[in-house]
CSV table of C-alpha atoms in Angstrom, one decimal:
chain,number,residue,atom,x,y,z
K,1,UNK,CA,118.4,41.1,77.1
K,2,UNK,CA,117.7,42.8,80.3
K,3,UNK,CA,117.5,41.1,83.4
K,4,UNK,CA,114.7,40.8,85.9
K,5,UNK,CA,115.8,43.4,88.1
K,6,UNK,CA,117.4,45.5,85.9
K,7,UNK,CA,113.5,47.1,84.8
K,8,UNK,CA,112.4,48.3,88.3
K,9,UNK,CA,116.0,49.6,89.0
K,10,UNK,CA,115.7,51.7,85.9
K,11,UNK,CA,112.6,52.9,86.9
K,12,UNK,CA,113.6,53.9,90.3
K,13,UNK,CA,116.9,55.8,88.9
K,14,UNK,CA,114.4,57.7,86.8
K,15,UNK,CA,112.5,59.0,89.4
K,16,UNK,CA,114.8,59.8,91.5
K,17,UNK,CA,116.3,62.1,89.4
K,18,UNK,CA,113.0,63.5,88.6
K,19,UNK,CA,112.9,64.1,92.2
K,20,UNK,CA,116.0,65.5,92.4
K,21,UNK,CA,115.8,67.8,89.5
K,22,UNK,CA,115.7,71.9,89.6
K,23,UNK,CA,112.0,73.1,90.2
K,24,UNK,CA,111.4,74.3,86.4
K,25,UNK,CA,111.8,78.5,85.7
K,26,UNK,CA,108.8,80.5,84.9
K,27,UNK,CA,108.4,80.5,81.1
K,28,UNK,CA,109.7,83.6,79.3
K,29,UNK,CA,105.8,83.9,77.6
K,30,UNK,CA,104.7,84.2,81.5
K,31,UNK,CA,106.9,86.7,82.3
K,32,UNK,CA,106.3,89.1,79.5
K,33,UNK,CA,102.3,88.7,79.7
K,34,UNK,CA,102.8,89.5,83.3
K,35,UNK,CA,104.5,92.9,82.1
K,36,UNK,CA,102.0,93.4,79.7
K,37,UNK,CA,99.0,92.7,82.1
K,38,UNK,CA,100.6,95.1,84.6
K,39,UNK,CA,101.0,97.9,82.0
K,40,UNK,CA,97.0,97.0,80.9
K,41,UNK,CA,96.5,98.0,84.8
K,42,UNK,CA,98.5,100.8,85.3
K,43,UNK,CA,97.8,102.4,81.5
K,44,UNK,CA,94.7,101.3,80.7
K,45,UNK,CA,92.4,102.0,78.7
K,46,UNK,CA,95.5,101.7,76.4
K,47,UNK,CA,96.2,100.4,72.5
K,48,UNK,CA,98.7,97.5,71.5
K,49,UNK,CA,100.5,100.6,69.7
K,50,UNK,CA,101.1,102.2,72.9
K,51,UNK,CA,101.7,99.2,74.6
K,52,UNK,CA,104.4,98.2,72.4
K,53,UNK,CA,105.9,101.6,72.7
K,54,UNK,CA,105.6,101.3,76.4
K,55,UNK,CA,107.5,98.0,76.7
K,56,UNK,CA,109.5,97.7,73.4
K,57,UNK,CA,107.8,95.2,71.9
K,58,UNK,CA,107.4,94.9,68.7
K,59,UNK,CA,103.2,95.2,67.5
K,60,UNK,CA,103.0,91.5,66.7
K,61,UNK,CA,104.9,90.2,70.1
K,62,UNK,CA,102.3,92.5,71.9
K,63,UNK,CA,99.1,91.6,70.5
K,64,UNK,CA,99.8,87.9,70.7
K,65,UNK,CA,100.2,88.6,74.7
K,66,UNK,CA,97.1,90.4,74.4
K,67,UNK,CA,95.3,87.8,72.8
K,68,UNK,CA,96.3,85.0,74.9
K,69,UNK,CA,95.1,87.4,78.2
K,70,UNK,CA,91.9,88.3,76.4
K,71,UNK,CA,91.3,84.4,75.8
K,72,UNK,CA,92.0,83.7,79.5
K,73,UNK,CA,89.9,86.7,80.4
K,74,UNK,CA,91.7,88.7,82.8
K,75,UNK,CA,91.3,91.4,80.0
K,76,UNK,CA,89.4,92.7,77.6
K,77,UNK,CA,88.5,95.6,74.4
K,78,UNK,CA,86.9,98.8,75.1
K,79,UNK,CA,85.6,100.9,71.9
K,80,UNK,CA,86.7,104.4,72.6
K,81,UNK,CA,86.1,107.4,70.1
K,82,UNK,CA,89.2,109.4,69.4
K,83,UNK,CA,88.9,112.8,70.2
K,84,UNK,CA,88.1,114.9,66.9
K,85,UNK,CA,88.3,112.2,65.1
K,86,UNK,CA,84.6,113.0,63.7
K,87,UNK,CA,82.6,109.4,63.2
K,88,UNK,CA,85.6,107.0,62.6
K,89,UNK,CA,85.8,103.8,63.9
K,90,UNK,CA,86.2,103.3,67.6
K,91,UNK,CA,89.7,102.5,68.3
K,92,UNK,CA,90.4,99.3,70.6
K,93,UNK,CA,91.4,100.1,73.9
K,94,UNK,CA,92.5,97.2,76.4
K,95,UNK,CA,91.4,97.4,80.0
K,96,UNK,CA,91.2,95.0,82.8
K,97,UNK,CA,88.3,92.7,83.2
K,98,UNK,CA,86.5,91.8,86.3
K,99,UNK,CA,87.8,88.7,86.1
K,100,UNK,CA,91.5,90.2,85.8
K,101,UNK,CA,90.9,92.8,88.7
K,102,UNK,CA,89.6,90.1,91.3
K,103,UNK,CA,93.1,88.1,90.6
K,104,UNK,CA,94.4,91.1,91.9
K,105,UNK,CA,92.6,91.2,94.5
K,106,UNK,CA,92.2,90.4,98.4
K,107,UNK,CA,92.9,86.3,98.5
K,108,UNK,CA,90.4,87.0,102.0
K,109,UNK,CA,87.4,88.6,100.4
K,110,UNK,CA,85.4,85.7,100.5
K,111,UNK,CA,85.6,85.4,104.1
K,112,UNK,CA,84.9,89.4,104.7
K,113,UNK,CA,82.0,89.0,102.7
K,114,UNK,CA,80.7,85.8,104.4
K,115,UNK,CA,81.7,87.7,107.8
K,116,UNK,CA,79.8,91.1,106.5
K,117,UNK,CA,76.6,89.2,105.7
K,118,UNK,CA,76.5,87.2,109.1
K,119,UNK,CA,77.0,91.0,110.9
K,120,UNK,CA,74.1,92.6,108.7
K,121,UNK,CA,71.9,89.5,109.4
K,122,UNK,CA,73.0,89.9,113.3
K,123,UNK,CA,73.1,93.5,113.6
K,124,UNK,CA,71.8,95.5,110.3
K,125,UNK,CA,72.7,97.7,107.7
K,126,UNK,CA,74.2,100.2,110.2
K,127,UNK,CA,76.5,97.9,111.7
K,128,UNK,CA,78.2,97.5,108.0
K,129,UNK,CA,78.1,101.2,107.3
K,130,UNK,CA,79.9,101.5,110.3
K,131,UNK,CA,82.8,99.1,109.3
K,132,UNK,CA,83.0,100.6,106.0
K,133,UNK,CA,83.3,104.5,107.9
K,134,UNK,CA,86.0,102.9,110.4
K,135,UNK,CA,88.1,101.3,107.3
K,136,UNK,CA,88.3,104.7,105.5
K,137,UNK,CA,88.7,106.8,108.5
K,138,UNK,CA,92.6,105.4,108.3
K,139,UNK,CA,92.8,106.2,104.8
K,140,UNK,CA,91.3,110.1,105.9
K,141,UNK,CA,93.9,110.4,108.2
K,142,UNK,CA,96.8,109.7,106.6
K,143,UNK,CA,96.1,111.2,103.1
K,144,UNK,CA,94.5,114.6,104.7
K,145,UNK,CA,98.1,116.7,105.7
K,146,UNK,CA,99.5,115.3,101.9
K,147,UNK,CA,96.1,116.9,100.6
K,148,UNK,CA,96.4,119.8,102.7
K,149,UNK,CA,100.1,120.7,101.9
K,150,UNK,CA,99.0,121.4,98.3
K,151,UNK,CA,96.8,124.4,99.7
K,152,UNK,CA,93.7,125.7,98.8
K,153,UNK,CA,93.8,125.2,94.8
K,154,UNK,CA,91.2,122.4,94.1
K,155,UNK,CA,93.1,120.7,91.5
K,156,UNK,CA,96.0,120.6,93.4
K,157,UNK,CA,94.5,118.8,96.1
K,158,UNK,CA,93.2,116.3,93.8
K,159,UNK,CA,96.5,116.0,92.4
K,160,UNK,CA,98.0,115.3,95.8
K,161,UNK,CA,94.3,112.7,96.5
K,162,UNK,CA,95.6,111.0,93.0
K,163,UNK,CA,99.7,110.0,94.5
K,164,UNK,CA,98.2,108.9,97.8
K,165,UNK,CA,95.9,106.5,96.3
K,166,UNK,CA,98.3,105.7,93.9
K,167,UNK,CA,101.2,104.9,96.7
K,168,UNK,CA,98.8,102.4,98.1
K,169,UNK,CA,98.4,100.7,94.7
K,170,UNK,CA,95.1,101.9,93.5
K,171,UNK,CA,96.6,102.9,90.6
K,172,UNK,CA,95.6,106.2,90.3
K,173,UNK,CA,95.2,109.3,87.9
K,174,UNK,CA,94.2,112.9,88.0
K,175,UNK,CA,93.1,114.7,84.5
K,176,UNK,CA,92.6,118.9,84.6
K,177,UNK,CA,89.5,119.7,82.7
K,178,UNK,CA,89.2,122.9,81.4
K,179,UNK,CA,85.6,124.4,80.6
K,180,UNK,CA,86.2,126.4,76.7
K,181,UNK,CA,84.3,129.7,76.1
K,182,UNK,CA,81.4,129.7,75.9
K,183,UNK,CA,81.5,127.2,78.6
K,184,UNK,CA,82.0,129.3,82.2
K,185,UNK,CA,85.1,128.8,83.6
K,186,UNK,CA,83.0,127.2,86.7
K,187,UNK,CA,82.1,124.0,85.1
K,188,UNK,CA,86.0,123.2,84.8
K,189,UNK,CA,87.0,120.1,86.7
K,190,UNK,CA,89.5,117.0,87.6
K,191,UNK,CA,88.5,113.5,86.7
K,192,UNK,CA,90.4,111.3,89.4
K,193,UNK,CA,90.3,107.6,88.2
K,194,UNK,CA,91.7,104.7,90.2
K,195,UNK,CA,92.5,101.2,87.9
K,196,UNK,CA,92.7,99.2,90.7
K,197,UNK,CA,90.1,98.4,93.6
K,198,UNK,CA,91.4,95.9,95.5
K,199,UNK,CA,88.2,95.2,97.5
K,200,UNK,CA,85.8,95.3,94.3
K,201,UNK,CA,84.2,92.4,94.8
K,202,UNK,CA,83.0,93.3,98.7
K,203,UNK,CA,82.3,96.8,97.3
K,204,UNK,CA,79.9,95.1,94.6
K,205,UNK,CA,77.9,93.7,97.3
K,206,UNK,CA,77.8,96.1,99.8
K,207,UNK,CA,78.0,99.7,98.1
K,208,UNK,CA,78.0,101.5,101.1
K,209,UNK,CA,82.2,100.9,100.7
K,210,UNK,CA,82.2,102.9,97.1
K,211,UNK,CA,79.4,105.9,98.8
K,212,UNK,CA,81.8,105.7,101.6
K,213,UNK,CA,85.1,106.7,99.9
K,214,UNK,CA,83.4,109.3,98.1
K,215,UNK,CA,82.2,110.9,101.0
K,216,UNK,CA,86.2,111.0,102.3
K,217,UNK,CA,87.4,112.3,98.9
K,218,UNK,CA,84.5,115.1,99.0
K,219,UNK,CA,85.9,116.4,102.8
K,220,UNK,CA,89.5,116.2,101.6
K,221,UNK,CA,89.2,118.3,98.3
K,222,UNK,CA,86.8,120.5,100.1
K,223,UNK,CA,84.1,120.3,97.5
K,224,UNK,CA,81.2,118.1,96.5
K,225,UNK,CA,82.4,115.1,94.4
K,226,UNK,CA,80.3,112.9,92.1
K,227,UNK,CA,81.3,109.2,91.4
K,228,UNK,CA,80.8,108.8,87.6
K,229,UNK,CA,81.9,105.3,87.2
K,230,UNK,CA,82.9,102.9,89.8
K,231,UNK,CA,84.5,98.7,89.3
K,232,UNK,CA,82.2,97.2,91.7
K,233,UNK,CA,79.3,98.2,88.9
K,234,UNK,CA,81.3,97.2,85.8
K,235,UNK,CA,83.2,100.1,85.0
K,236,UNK,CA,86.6,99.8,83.7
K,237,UNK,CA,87.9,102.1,86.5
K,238,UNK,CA,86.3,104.3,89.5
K,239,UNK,CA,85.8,107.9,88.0
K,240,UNK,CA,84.9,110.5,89.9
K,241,UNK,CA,84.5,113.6,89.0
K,242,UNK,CA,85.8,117.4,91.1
K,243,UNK,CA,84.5,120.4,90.3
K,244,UNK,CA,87.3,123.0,90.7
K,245,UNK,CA,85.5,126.2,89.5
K,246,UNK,CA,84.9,127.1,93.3
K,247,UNK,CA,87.5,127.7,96.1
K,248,UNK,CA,87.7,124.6,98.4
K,249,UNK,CA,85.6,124.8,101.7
K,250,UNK,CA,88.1,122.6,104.5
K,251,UNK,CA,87.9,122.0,107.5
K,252,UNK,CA,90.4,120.8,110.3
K,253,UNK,CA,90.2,116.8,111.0
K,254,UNK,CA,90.1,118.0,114.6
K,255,UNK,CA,87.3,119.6,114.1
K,256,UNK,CA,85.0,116.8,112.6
K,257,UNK,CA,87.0,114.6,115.7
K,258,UNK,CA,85.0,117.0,118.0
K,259,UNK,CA,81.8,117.0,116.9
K,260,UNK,CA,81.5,113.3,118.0
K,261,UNK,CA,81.0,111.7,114.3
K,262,UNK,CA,83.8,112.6,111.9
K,263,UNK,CA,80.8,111.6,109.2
K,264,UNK,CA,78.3,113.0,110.6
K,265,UNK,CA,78.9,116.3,107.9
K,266,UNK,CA,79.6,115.3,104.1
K,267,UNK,CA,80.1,118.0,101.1
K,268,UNK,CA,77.7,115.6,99.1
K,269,UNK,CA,75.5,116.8,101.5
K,270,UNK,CA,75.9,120.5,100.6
K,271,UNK,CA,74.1,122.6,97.7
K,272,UNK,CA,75.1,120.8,94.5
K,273,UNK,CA,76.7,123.3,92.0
């Protein structure tokens, strides 16, 4: 039988080699839902099939990763048509979720968007727009001699928009379409698409950050751009879409720099084609 003291001395042996103990690894099943979460973002919309092939697992490993993120919600299914597939079922497609974008996102949006409300209340609308035009005034500058190295060809520049955004992680893509006869060649286009906004939330609440960027891709393409689809209004990424039918009408940043206002001209402002 066990003495008096020979109880709490137990006890205290016990804990301290909890204490003392390696902090536990991350568990395998993290680790490989964390791959397969990043390949939702940089690939999606995208099937378990291609996922699979993507990561080399096998199509029961992948979907059970899908369907533990889909339970926690940081992803979820899209329905999308195959092309000429006729009126066949949908096929699943796995995208981020707003949920699984705003994990992604700025730890300090909350406190932007408190600060952006008190300087509206203060201030105005104008005082935002403002902000938003000084934030992406850096992004202007330092994408705009990538964009113009790729010359005059519309597509190309788009191209060249698509790896700059995609360097600073928004996950970009650009995708040629081609107008078939008896389409005119005009109508042919690039749909640039960016899987990641890592200010989403702030741009839900205060747009003028999504009109904003558009109006910086529209001067460094050199055409009129339309946004399409945007994350801060539930889309599963920010489409917009470049006509490239027309030659591309640039203009020197040094230019805009003397006219006083660097936004004071915007293509979305010119005739629509």
């Amino acid at each position: 039988m066990s003495s008096p003291t020979s109880m709490p001395s137990t006890r205290h042996a016990a804990a301290a080699e909890a204490f003392s103990a390696p902090p536990a690894l991350p568990d395998a099943d993290d680790r490989t839902r964390d791959r397969v979460l990043s390949a939702v973002l940089e690939n999606g919309p995208v099937s378990a099939a291609e996922l699979g092939d993507l990561l080399g697992f096998t199509p029961a490993a992948v979907r059970r990763h899908l369907d533990h993120l889909e339970r926690t919600g940081v992803i979820e299914v899209k329905r999308v048509a195959k092309a000429g597939s006729g009126a066949g079922r949908p096929a699943r497609r796995y995208v981020l979720s707003s949920q699984g974008q705003s994990t992604l996102g700025d730890d300090y949006l909350n406190i932007a968007s408190s600060a952006l409300r008190r300087l509206q209340e203060l201030v105005g609308e104008e005082a935002v727009r403002e902000y938003a035009e000084e934030r992406f005034s850096d992004m202007e500058r330092r994408y705009a001699p990538e964009v113009e190295a790729a010359g005059d060809d519309i597509a190309a520049r788009a191209m060249a928009l698509s790896k700059a955004l995609s360097r600073d992680r928004f996950v970009a893509s650009a995708h040629s379409i081609e107008a078939k006869a008896p389409l005119p060649a005009a109508l042919s286009s690039v749909q640039l698409c960016q899987g990641h906004c890592p200010i989403q939330r702030l741009a839900a609440e205060f747009p003028v950050f999504c009109d904003t960027e558009t109006k910086v891709f529209s001067r460094l393409v050199g055409v009129d751009v339309r946004r399409l689809s945007t994350l801060a209004q539930g889309g599963h990424v920010c489409t917009t879409h470049i006509p490239t039918g027309r030659p591309a009408a640039t203009a020197s940043p040094d230019v805009a720099e003397q006219s006083g206002n660097p936004y004071q001209e915007s293509n979305n402002q010119q005739e629509r084609p």
